[in-house]
Amino acid sequence: SYCGIDMFGPFLVKNGRKEMKRYGALFTCLSSRAIHLEVAHSLSTDSFLMCLRRFVGRRGNVRLIRSDNGSNFIGASAELAKAFQEMDHVKINDYLKQYGGEWISWRRNPPLASNMGGVWERQIRSARSILNSLLKTHAQSLTDESLETLLVEVEAIVNSRPLKLSHENSSKKLN
């Protein structure tokens, strides 16, 4: 329901003889710290909106998204607001009442408060460290498909960690 989002990269992938830049979009749950990773083909608003649609399609509706002030996020927020203005509100409200859906609320961090994004920045650091170790053996032959697969593997590794130390482990760690 409540998530943070940030973009990271670029990653160079081969498309025939050309090398193209791709980016990672990291969505993190603000309560469980679980992550969802998507491949973005650029840093444009449209590319981010496609990532957001895939995320919502797989993980379900989101109430609140927190992000930094990246221009792609500002553009996405503006486009969502514009699309909302153009819609038939009566029909939408009827649908939402019937199926219990809710609109996405977007909050951006203040421009000089980079510390407020610590949750997703730390998740990006975890994802990057795993991804870098995987890329040591696969970086030369990285394609769109292999990058997507690697991001899914990174997501699985990060999400498989325990949420907190068990009682036995925490007492050992304190001693």
Coordinates of C-alpha atoms in Angstrom, one line a residue:
S1 CA 0.0 0.0 0.0
Y2 CA 2.8 2.4 0.8
C3 CA 6.0 2.3 -1.3
G4 CA 9.1 4.2 -2.1
I5 CA 10.5 4.4 -5.6
D6 CA 13.9 5.3 -7.1
M7 CA 15.8 4.7 -10.3
F8 CA 19.3 3.4 -10.6
G9 CA 21.8 2.5 -13.4
P10 CA 22.6 2.8 -16.3
F11 CA 23.4 -0.7 -17.5
L12 CA 24.7 -1.3 -20.9
V13 CA 22.9 -4.0 -22.9
K14 CA 23.6 -5.3 -26.3
N15 CA 21.0 -5.0 -29.0
G16 CA 22.6 -6.5 -32.1
R17 CA 25.8 -4.5 -32.6
K18 CA 24.5 -1.5 -30.6
E19 CA 24.9 -0.9 -26.9
M20 CA 21.9 0.7 -25.2
K21 CA 21.4 2.1 -21.7
R22 CA 18.8 0.5 -19.4
Y23 CA 17.9 1.5 -15.9
G24 CA 16.5 -0.2 -12.9
A25 CA 13.3 0.9 -11.1
L26 CA 13.2 -0.1 -7.5
F27 CA 9.9 -0.2 -5.7
T28 CA 10.2 -0.9 -1.9
C29 CA 7.4 -1.5 0.6
L30 CA 7.7 1.0 3.3
S31 CA 6.6 -1.5 6.0
S32 CA 8.1 -4.8 5.1
R33 CA 11.1 -3.5 3.0
A34 CA 10.3 -6.0 0.3
I35 CA 11.4 -4.9 -3.1
H36 CA 10.2 -5.1 -6.7
L37 CA 12.6 -4.4 -9.6
E38 CA 11.7 -3.4 -13.1
V39 CA 13.8 -2.6 -16.2
A40 CA 13.2 0.9 -17.5
H41 CA 14.4 1.5 -21.1
S42 CA 15.1 5.2 -20.4
L43 CA 14.7 7.8 -17.7
S44 CA 11.7 9.3 -19.4
T45 CA 8.3 9.8 -17.8
D46 CA 6.7 7.4 -20.2
S47 CA 9.2 4.7 -19.4
F48 CA 8.7 5.1 -15.7
L49 CA 4.9 5.0 -16.2
M50 CA 5.3 1.6 -17.9
C51 CA 7.3 0.4 -15.0
L52 CA 4.6 1.6 -12.6
R53 CA 1.9 -0.1 -14.6
R54 CA 3.8 -3.4 -14.5
F55 CA 4.4 -3.0 -10.8
V56 CA 0.8 -2.4 -10.0
G57 CA -0.3 -5.1 -12.4
R58 CA 1.8 -7.7 -10.5
R59 CA 1.8 -6.4 -6.9
G60 CA -1.6 -4.7 -6.7
N61 CA -2.9 -1.2 -6.0
V62 CA -0.8 1.3 -4.2
R63 CA -2.1 4.1 -1.9
L64 CA 1.0 6.2 -1.6
I65 CA 4.3 6.5 -3.5
R66 CA 7.2 8.4 -2.0
S67 CA 10.1 9.4 -4.2
D68 CA 12.8 12.0 -4.6
N69 CA 12.4 14.9 -7.0
G70 CA 13.7 13.2 -10.2
S71 CA 12.2 14.8 -13.3
N72 CA 10.7 11.5 -14.4
F73 CA 8.8 11.2 -11.2
I74 CA 7.6 14.8 -11.3
G75 CA 6.5 14.2 -14.9
A76 CA 4.7 11.0 -14.0
S77 CA 2.9 12.6 -11.1
A78 CA 1.8 15.5 -13.4
E79 CA 0.7 13.0 -16.1
L80 CA -1.3 10.9 -13.6
A81 CA -3.0 14.1 -12.4
K82 CA -3.8 15.2 -15.9
A83 CA -5.2 11.8 -16.8
F84 CA -7.3 12.0 -13.7
Q85 CA -8.8 15.4 -14.8
E86 CA -9.8 14.0 -18.2
M87 CA -11.6 10.9 -16.8
D88 CA -15.3 10.4 -16.2
H89 CA -15.3 10.8 -12.4
V90 CA -18.8 9.4 -11.9
K91 CA -18.0 6.2 -13.7
I92 CA -14.7 5.9 -11.9
N93 CA -16.2 6.5 -8.5
D94 CA -18.8 3.8 -9.2
Y95 CA -16.1 1.4 -10.2
L96 CA -14.0 2.2 -7.2
K97 CA -16.9 1.8 -4.8
Q98 CA -17.8 -1.5 -6.4
Y99 CA -14.2 -3.0 -6.3
G100 CA -12.6 -1.1 -3.4
G101 CA -9.9 0.5 -5.5
E102 CA -8.1 3.7 -4.4
W103 CA -6.1 6.4 -6.2
I104 CA -2.4 6.6 -5.9
S105 CA -1.2 9.5 -3.8
W106 CA 2.3 10.8 -4.6
R107 CA 4.7 12.5 -2.1
R108 CA 8.0 13.8 -3.2
N109 CA 10.8 14.5 -0.7
P110 CA 11.8 18.2 -0.3
P111 CA 14.6 19.0 -2.7
L112 CA 17.4 19.3 -0.1
A113 CA 16.3 16.4 2.1
S114 CA 18.1 13.5 0.5
N115 CA 18.2 11.7 3.9
M116 CA 14.4 11.2 3.7
G117 CA 14.9 8.6 0.9
G118 CA 17.2 6.5 3.0
V119 CA 14.9 3.5 2.9
W120 CA 15.0 3.0 -0.8
E121 CA 18.6 4.3 -1.2
R122 CA 19.7 1.5 1.2
Q123 CA 17.7 -1.1 -0.8
I124 CA 19.4 0.2 -4.0
R125 CA 22.7 -0.4 -2.3
S126 CA 21.8 -3.9 -1.4
A127 CA 20.5 -4.6 -4.9
R128 CA 23.6 -3.1 -6.6
S129 CA 26.0 -5.1 -4.5
I130 CA 24.2 -8.4 -5.5
L131 CA 23.9 -7.2 -9.1
N132 CA 27.5 -6.3 -9.4
S133 CA 28.6 -9.7 -8.2
L134 CA 26.3 -11.3 -10.8
L135 CA 27.5 -8.9 -13.6
K136 CA 31.1 -10.0 -13.0
T137 CA 30.4 -13.1 -15.0
H138 CA 27.6 -11.8 -17.3
A139 CA 28.4 -8.2 -18.1
Q140 CA 29.9 -8.9 -21.6
S141 CA 26.8 -10.7 -22.9
L142 CA 24.1 -8.6 -21.2
T143 CA 20.9 -8.3 -23.2
D144 CA 17.5 -6.9 -22.3
E145 CA 16.3 -10.3 -21.4
S146 CA 19.3 -11.3 -19.3
L147 CA 19.2 -7.9 -17.5
E148 CA 15.5 -8.6 -16.7
T149 CA 16.4 -12.1 -15.4
L150 CA 19.2 -10.8 -13.3
L151 CA 16.9 -8.1 -11.7
V152 CA 14.4 -10.8 -10.9
E153 CA 17.2 -12.9 -9.3
V154 CA 18.4 -9.9 -7.3
E155 CA 14.8 -9.2 -6.1
A156 CA 14.5 -12.8 -5.0
I157 CA 17.8 -12.7 -3.0
V158 CA 16.9 -9.4 -1.3
N159 CA 13.4 -10.5 -0.5
S160 CA 14.6 -13.8 1.0
R161 CA 16.5 -12.2 3.8
P162 CA 15.0 -12.3 7.3
L163 CA 13.0 -9.3 8.4
K164 CA 14.6 -9.3 11.8
L165 CA 17.1 -11.3 13.7
S166 CA 15.7 -14.2 15.6
H167 CA 16.0 -14.1 19.4
E168 CA 18.9 -16.6 19.4
N169 CA 20.9 -14.7 16.8
S170 CA 20.4 -11.3 18.4
S171 CA 21.7 -12.6 21.8
K172 CA 24.7 -14.1 20.1
K173 CA 25.3 -10.9 18.3
L174 CA 25.2 -8.8 21.5
N175 CA 27.7 -11.0 23.2

